JSON list of C-alpha atoms in Angstrom, two decimals:
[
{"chain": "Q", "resi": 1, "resn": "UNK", "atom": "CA", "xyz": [70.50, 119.31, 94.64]},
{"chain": "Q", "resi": 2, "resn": "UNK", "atom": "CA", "xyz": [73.95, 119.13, 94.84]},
{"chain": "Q", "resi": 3, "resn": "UNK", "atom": "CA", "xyz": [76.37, 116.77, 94.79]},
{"chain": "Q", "resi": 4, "resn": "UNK", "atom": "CA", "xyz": [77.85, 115.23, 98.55]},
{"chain": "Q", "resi": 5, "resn": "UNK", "atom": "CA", "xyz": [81.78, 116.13, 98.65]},
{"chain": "Q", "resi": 6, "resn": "UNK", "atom": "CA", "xyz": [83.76, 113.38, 97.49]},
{"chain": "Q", "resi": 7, "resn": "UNK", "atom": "CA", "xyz": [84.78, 111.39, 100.02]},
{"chain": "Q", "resi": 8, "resn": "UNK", "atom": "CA", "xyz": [88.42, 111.45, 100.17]},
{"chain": "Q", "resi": 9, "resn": "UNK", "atom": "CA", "xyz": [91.20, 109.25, 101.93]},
{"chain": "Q", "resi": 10, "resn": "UNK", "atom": "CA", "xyz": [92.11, 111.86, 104.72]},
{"chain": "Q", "resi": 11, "resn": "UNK", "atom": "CA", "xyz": [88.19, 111.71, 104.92]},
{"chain": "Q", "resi": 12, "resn": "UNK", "atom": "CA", "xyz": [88.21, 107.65, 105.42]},
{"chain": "Q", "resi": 13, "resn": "UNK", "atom": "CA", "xyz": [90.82, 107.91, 107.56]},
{"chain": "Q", "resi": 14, "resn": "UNK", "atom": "CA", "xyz": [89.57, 110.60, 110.01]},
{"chain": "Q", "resi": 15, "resn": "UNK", "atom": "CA", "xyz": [86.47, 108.81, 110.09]},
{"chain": "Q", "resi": 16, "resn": "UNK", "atom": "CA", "xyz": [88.07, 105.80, 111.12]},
{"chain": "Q", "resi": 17, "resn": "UNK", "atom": "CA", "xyz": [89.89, 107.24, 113.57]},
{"chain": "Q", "resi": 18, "resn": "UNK", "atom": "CA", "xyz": [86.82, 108.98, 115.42]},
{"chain": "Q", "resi": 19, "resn": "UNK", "atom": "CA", "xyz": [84.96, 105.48, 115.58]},
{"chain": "Q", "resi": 20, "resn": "UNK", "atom": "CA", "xyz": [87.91, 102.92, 116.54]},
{"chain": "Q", "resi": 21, "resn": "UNK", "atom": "CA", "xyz": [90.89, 105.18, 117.35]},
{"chain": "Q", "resi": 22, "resn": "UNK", "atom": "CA", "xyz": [91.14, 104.72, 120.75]},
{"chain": "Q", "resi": 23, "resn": "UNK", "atom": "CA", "xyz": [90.77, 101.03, 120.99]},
{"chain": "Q", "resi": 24, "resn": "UNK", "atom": "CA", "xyz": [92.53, 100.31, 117.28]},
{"chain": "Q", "resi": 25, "resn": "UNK", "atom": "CA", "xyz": [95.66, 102.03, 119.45]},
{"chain": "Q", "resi": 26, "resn": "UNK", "atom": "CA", "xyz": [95.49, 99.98, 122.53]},
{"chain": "Q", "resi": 27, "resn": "UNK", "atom": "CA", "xyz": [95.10, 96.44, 119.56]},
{"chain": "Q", "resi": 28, "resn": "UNK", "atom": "CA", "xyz": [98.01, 97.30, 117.99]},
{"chain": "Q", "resi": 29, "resn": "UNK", "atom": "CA", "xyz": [99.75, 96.62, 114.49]},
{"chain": "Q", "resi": 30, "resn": "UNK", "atom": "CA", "xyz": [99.71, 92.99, 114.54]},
{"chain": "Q", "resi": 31, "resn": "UNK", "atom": "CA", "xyz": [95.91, 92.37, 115.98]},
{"chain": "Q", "resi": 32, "resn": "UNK", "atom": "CA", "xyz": [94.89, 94.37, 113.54]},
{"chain": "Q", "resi": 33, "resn": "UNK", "atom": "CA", "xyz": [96.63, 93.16, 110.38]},
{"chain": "Q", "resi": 34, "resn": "UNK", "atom": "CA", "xyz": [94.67, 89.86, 111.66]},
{"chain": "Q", "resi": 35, "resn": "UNK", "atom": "CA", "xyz": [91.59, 91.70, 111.72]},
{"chain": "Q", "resi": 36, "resn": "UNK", "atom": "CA", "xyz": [92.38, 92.03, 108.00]},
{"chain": "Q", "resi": 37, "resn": "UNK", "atom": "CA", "xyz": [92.92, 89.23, 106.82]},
{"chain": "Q", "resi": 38, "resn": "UNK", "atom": "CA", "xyz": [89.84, 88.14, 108.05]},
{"chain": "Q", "resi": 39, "resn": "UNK", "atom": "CA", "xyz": [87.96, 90.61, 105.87]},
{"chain": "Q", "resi": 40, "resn": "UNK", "atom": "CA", "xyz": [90.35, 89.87, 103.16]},
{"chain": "Q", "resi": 41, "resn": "UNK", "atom": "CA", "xyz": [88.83, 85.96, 103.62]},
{"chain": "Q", "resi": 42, "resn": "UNK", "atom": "CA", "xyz": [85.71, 87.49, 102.91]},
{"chain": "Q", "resi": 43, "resn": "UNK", "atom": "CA", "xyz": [86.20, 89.48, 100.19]},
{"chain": "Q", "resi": 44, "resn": "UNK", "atom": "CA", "xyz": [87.84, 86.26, 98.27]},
{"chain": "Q", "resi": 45, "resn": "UNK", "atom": "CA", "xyz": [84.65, 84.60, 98.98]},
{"chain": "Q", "resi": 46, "resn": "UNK", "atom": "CA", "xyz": [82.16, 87.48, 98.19]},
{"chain": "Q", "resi": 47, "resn": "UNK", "atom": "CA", "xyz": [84.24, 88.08, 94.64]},
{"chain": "Q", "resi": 48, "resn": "UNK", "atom": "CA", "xyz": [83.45, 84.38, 93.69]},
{"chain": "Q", "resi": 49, "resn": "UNK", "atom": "CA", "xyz": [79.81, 84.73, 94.62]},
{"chain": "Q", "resi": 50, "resn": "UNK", "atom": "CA", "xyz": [77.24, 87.15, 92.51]},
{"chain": "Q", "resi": 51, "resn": "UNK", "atom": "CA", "xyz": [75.79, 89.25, 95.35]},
{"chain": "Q", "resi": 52, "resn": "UNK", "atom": "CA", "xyz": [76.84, 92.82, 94.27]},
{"chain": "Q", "resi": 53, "resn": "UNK", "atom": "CA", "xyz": [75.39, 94.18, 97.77]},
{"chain": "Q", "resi": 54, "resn": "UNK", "atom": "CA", "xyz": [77.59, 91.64, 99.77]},
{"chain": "Q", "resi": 55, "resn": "UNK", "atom": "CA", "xyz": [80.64, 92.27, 97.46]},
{"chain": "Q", "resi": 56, "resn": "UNK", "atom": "CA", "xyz": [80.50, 96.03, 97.98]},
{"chain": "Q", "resi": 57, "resn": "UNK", "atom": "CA", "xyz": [80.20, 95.51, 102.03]},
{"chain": "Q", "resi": 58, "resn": "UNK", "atom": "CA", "xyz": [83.72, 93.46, 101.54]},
{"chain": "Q", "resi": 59, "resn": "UNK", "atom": "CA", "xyz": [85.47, 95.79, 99.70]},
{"chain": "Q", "resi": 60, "resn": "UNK", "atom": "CA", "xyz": [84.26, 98.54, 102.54]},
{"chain": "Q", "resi": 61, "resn": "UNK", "atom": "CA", "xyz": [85.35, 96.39, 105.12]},
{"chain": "Q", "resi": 62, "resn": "UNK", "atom": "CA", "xyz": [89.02, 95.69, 103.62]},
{"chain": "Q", "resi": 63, "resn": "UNK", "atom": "CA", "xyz": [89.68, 99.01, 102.92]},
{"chain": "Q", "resi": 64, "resn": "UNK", "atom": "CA", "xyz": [88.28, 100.48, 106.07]},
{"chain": "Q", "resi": 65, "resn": "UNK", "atom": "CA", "xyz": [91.00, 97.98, 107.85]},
{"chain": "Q", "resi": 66, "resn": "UNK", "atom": "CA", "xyz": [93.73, 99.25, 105.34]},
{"chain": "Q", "resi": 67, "resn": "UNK", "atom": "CA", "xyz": [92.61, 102.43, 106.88]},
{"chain": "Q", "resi": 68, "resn": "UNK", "atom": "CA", "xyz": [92.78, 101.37, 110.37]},
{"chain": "Q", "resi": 69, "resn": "UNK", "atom": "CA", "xyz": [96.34, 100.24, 110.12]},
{"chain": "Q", "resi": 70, "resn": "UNK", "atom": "CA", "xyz": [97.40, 102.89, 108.31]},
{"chain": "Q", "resi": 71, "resn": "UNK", "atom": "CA", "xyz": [96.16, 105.08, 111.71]},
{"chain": "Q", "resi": 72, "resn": "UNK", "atom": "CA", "xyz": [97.96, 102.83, 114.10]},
{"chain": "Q", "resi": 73, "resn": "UNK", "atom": "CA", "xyz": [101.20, 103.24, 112.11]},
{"chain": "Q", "resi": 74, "resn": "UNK", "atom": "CA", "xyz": [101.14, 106.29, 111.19]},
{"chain": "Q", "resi": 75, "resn": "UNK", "atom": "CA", "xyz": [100.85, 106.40, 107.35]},
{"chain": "Q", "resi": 76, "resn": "UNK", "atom": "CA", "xyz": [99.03, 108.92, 105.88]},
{"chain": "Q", "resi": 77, "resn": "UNK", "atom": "CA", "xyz": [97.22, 107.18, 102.52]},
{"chain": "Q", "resi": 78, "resn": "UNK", "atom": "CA", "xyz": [96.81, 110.08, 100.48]},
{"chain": "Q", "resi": 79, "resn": "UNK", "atom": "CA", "xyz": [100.58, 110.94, 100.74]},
{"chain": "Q", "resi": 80, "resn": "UNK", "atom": "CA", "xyz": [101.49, 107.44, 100.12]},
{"chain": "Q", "resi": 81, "resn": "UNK", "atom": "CA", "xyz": [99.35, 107.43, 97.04]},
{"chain": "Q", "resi": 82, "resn": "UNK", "atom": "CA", "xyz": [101.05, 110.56, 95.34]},
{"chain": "Q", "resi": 83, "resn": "UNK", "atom": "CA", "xyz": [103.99, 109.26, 96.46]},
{"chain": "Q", "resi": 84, "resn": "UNK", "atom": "CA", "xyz": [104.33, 105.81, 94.58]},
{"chain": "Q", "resi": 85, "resn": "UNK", "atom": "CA", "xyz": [101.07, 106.99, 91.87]},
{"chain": "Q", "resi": 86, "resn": "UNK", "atom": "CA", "xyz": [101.07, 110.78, 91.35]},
{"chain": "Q", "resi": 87, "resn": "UNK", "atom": "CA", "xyz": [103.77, 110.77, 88.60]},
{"chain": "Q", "resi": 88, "resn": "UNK", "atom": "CA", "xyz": [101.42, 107.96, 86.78]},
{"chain": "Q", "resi": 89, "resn": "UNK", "atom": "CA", "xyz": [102.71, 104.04, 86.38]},
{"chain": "Q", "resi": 90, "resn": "UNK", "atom": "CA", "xyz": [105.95, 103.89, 88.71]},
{"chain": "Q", "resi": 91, "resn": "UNK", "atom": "CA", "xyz": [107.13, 101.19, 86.50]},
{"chain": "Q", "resi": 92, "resn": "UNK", "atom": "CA", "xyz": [107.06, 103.34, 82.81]},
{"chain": "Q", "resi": 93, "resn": "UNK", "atom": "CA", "xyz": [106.22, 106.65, 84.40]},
{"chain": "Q", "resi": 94, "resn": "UNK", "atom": "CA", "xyz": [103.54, 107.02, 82.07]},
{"chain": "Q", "resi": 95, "resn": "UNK", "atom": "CA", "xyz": [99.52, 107.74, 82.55]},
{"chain": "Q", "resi": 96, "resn": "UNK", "atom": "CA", "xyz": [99.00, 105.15, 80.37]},
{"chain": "Q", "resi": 97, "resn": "UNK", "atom": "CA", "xyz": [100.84, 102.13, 81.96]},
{"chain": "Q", "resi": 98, "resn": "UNK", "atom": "CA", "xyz": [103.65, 101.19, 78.66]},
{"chain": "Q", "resi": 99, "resn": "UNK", "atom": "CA", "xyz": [104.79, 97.90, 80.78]},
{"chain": "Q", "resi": 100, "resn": "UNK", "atom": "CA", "xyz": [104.15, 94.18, 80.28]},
{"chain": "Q", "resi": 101, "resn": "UNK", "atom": "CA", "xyz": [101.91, 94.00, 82.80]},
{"chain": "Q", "resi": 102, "resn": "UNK", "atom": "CA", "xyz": [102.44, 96.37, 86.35]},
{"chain": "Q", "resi": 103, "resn": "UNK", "atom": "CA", "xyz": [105.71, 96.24, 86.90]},
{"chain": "Q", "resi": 104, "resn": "UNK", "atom": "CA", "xyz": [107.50, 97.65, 89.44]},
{"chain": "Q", "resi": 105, "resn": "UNK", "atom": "CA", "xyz": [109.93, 100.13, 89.65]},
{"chain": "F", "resi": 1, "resn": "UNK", "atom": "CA", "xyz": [99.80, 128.87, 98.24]},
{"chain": "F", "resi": 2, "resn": "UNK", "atom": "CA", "xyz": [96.29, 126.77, 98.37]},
{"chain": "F", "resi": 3, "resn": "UNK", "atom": "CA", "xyz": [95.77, 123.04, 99.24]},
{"chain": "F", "resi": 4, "resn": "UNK", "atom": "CA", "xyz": [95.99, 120.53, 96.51]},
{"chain": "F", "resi": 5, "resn": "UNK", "atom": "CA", "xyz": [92.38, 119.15, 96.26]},
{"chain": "F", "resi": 6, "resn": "UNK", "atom": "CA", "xyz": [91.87, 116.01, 98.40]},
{"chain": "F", "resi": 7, "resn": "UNK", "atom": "CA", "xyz": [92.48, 112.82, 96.90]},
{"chain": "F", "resi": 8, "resn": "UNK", "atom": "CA", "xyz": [89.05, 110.73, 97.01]},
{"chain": "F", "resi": 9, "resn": "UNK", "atom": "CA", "xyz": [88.36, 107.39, 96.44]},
{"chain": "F", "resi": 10, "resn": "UNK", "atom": "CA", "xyz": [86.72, 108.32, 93.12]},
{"chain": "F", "resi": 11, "resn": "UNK", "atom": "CA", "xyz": [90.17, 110.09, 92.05]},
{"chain": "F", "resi": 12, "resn": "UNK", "atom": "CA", "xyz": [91.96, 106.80, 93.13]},
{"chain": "F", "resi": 13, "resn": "UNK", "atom": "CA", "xyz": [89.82, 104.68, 91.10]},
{"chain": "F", "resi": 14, "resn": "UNK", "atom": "CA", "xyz": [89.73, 106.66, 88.02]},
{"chain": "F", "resi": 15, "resn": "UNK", "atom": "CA", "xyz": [93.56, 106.86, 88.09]},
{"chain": "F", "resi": 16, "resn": "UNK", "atom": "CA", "xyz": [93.85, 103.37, 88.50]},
{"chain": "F", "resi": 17, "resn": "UNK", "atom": "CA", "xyz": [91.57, 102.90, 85.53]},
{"chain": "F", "resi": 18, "resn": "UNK", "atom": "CA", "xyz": [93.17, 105.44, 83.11]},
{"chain": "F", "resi": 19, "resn": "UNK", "atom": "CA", "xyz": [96.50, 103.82, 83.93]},
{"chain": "F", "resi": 20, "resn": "UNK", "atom": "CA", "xyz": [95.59, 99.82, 83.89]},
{"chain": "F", "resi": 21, "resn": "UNK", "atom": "CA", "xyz": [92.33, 99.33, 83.20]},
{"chain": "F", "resi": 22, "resn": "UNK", "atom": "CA", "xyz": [92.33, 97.66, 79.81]},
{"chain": "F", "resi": 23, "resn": "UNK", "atom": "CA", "xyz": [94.94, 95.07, 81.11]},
{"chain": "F", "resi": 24, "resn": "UNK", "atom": "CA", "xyz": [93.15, 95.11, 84.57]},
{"chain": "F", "resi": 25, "resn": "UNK", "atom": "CA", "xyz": [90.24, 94.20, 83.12]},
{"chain": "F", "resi": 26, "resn": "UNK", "atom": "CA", "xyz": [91.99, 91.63, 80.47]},
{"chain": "F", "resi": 27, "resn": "UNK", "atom": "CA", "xyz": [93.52, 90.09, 83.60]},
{"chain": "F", "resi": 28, "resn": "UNK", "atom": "CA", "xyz": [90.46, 89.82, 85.44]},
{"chain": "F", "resi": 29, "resn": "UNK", "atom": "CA", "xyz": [89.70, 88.97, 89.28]},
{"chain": "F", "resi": 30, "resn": "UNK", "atom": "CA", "xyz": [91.54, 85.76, 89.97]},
{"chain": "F", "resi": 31, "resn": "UNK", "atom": "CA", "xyz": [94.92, 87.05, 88.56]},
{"chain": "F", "resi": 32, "resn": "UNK", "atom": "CA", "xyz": [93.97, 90.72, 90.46]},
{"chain": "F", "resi": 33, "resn": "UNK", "atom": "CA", "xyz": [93.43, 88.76, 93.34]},
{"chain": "F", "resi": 34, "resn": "UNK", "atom": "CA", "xyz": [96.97, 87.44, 93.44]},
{"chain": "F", "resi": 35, "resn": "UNK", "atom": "CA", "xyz": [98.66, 90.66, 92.82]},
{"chain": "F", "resi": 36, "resn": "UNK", "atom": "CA", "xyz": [96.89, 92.27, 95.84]},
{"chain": "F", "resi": 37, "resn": "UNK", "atom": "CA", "xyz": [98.20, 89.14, 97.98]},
{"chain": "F", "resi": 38, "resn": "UNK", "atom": "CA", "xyz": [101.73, 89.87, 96.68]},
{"chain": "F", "resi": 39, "resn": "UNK", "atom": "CA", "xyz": [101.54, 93.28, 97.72]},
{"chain": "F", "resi": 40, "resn": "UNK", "atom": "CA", "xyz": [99.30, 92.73, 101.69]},
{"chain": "F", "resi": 41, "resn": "UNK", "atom": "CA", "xyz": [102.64, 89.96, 101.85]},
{"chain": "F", "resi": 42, "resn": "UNK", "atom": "CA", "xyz": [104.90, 92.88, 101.21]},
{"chain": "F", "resi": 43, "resn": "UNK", "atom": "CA", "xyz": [102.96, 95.16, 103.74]},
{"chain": "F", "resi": 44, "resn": "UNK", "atom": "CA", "xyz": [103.18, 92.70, 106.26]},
{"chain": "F", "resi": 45, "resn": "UNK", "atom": "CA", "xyz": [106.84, 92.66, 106.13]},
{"chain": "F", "resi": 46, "resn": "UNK", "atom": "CA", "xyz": [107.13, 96.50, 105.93]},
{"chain": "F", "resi": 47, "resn": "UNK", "atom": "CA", "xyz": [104.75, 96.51, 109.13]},
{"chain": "F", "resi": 48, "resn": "UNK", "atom": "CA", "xyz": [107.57, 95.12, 111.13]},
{"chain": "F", "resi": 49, "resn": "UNK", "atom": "CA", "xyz": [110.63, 97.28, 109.86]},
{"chain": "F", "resi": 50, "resn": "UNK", "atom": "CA", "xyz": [111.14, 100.63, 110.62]},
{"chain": "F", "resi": 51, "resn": "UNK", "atom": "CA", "xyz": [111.34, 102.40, 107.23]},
{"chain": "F", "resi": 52, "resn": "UNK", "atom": "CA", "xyz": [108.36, 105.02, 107.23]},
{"chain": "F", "resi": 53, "resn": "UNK", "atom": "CA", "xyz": [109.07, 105.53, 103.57]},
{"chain": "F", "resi": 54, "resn": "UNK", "atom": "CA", "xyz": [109.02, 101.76, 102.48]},
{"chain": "F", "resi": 55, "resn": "UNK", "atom": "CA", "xyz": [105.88, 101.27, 104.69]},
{"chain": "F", "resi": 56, "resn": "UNK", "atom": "CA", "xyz": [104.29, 104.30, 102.97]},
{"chain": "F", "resi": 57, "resn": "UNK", "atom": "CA", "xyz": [105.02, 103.22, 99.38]},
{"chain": "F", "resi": 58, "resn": "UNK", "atom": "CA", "xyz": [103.54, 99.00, 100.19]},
{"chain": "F", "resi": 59, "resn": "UNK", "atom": "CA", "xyz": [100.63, 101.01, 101.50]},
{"chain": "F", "resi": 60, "resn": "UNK", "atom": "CA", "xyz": [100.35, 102.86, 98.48]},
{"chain": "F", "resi": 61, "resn": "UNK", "atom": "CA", "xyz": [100.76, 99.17, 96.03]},
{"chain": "F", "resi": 62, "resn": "UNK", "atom": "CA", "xyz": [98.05, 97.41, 98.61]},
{"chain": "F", "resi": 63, "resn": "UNK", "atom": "CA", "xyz": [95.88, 100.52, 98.33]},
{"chain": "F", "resi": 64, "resn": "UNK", "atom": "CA", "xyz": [95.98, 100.30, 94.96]},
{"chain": "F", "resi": 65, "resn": "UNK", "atom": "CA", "xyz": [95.37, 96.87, 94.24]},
{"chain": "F", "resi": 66, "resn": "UNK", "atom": "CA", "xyz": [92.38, 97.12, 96.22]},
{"chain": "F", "resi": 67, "resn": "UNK", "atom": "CA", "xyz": [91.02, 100.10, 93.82]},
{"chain": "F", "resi": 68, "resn": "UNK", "atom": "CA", "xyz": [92.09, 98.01, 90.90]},
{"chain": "F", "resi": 69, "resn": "UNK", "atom": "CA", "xyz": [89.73, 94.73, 92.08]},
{"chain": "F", "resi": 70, "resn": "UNK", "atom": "CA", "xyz": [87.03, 97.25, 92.82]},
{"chain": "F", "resi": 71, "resn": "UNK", "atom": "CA", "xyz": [87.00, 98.39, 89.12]},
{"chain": "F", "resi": 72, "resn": "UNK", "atom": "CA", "xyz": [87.71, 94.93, 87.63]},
{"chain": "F", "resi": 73, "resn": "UNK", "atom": "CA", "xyz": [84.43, 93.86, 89.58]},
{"chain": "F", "resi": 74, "resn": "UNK", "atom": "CA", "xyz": [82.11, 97.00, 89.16]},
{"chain": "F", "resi": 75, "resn": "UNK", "atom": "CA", "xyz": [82.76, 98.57, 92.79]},
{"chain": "F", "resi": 76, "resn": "UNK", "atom": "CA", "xyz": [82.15, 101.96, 93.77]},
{"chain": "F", "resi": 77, "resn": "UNK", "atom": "CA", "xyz": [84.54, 102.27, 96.96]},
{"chain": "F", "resi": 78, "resn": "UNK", "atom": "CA", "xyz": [83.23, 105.29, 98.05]},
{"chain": "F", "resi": 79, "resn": "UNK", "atom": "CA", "xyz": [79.52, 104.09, 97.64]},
{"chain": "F", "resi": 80, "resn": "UNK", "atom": "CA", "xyz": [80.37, 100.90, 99.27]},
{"chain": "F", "resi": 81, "resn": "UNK", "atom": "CA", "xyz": [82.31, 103.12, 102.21]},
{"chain": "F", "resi": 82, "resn": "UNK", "atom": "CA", "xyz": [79.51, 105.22, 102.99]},
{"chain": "F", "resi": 83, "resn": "UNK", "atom": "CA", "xyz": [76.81, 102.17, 102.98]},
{"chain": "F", "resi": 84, "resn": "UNK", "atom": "CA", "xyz": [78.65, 100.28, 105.59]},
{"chain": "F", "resi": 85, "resn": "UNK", "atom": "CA", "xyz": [80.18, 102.86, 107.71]},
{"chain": "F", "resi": 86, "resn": "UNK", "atom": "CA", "xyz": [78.29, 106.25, 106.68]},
{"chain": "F", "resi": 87, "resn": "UNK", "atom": "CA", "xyz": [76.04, 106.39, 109.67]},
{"chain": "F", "resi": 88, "resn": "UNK", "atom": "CA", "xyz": [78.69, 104.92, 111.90]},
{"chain": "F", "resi": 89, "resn": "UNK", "atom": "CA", "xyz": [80.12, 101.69, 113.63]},
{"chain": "F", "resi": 90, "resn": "UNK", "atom": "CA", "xyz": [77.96, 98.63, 111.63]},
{"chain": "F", "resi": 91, "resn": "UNK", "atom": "CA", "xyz": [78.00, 97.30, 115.61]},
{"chain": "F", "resi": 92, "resn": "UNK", "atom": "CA", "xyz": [76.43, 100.00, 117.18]},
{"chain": "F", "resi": 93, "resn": "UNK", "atom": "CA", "xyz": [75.50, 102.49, 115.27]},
{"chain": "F", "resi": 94, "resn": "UNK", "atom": "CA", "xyz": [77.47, 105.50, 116.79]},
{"chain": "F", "resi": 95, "resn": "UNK", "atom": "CA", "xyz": [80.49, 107.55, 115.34]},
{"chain": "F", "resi": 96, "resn": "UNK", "atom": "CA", "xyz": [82.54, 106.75, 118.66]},
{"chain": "F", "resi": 97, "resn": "UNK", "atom": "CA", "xyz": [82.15, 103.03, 118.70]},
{"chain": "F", "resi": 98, "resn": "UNK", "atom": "CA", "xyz": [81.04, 101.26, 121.72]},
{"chain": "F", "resi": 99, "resn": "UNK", "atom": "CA", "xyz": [81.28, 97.98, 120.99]},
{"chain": "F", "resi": 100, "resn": "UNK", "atom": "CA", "xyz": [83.65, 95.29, 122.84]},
{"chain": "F", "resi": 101, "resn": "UNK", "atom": "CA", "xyz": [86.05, 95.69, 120.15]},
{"chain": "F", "resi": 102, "resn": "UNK", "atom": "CA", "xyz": [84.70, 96.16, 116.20]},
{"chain": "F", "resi": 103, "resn": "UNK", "atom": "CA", "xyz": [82.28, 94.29, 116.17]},
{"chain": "F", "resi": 104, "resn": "UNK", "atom": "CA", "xyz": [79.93, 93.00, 112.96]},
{"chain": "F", "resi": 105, "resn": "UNK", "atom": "CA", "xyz": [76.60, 94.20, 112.64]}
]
């Protein structure tokens, strides 16, 4: 058997998009970044609990609302991520972080 | 010229890990926990400017603060993707949602 593709972010974010675009449009930037923070609620409480199952539906949830409002506004996450990451730590520019702790640039 | 290979979520955590992930994991969740709330606070802010770039790159630190409490606590963000929303919206089960809004399962 082989392996399933990796999912990637363009991946997350199309799938997003084909569920929720339509009404994650007509909510908006701000509704949304509410809808976040909810799930960010919930993934503070799920990382103080020890349900691995639970935690792993929080983390899901968060990012798939990351996702969302990336959509709405436009920002593509892979990009982003090469952007600020591809060049390794953006504080020491090395793949082996050199700072303190993360600094930034 | 071909395509640069899609970034996946496994790619993201694994360069988050080869970066930080000794002082990640020396820092552990709580401290994790605060860094990502820096960086959503940051988002928020760049969420109501109109800097494309600047939103990208607070995308990019929020993104990958996420990844970092997802290693620091044994998550596999793709796994955990394709659990919740792999066979669609949680709500109703279809890939073009047709629930009130997003609902929870």
């Amino acid at each position: 058997m082989s392996e399933p593709t990796p999912l990637s972010l363009r991946d997350l974010q199309a799938l997003i998009h084909k569920m929720y675009g339509a009404k994650d449009q007509a909510r908006g930037v701000e509704g949304t970044f509410m809808w976040l923070m909810e799930e960010v609620g919930e993934l503070s409480a799920a990382l103080r609990e020890d349900n691995h199952q639970a935690l792993e539906l929080e983390f899901a949830d968060v990012l798939a609302w990351l996702a969302t409002i990336a959509n709405v506004s436009g920002v593509d996450l892979e990009s982003a991520i090469r952007k600020k990451y591809g060049s390794g730590c953006p504080g020491c520019g090395k793949f082996l972080c050199q700072c303190d702790d993360r600094l930034k640039p």
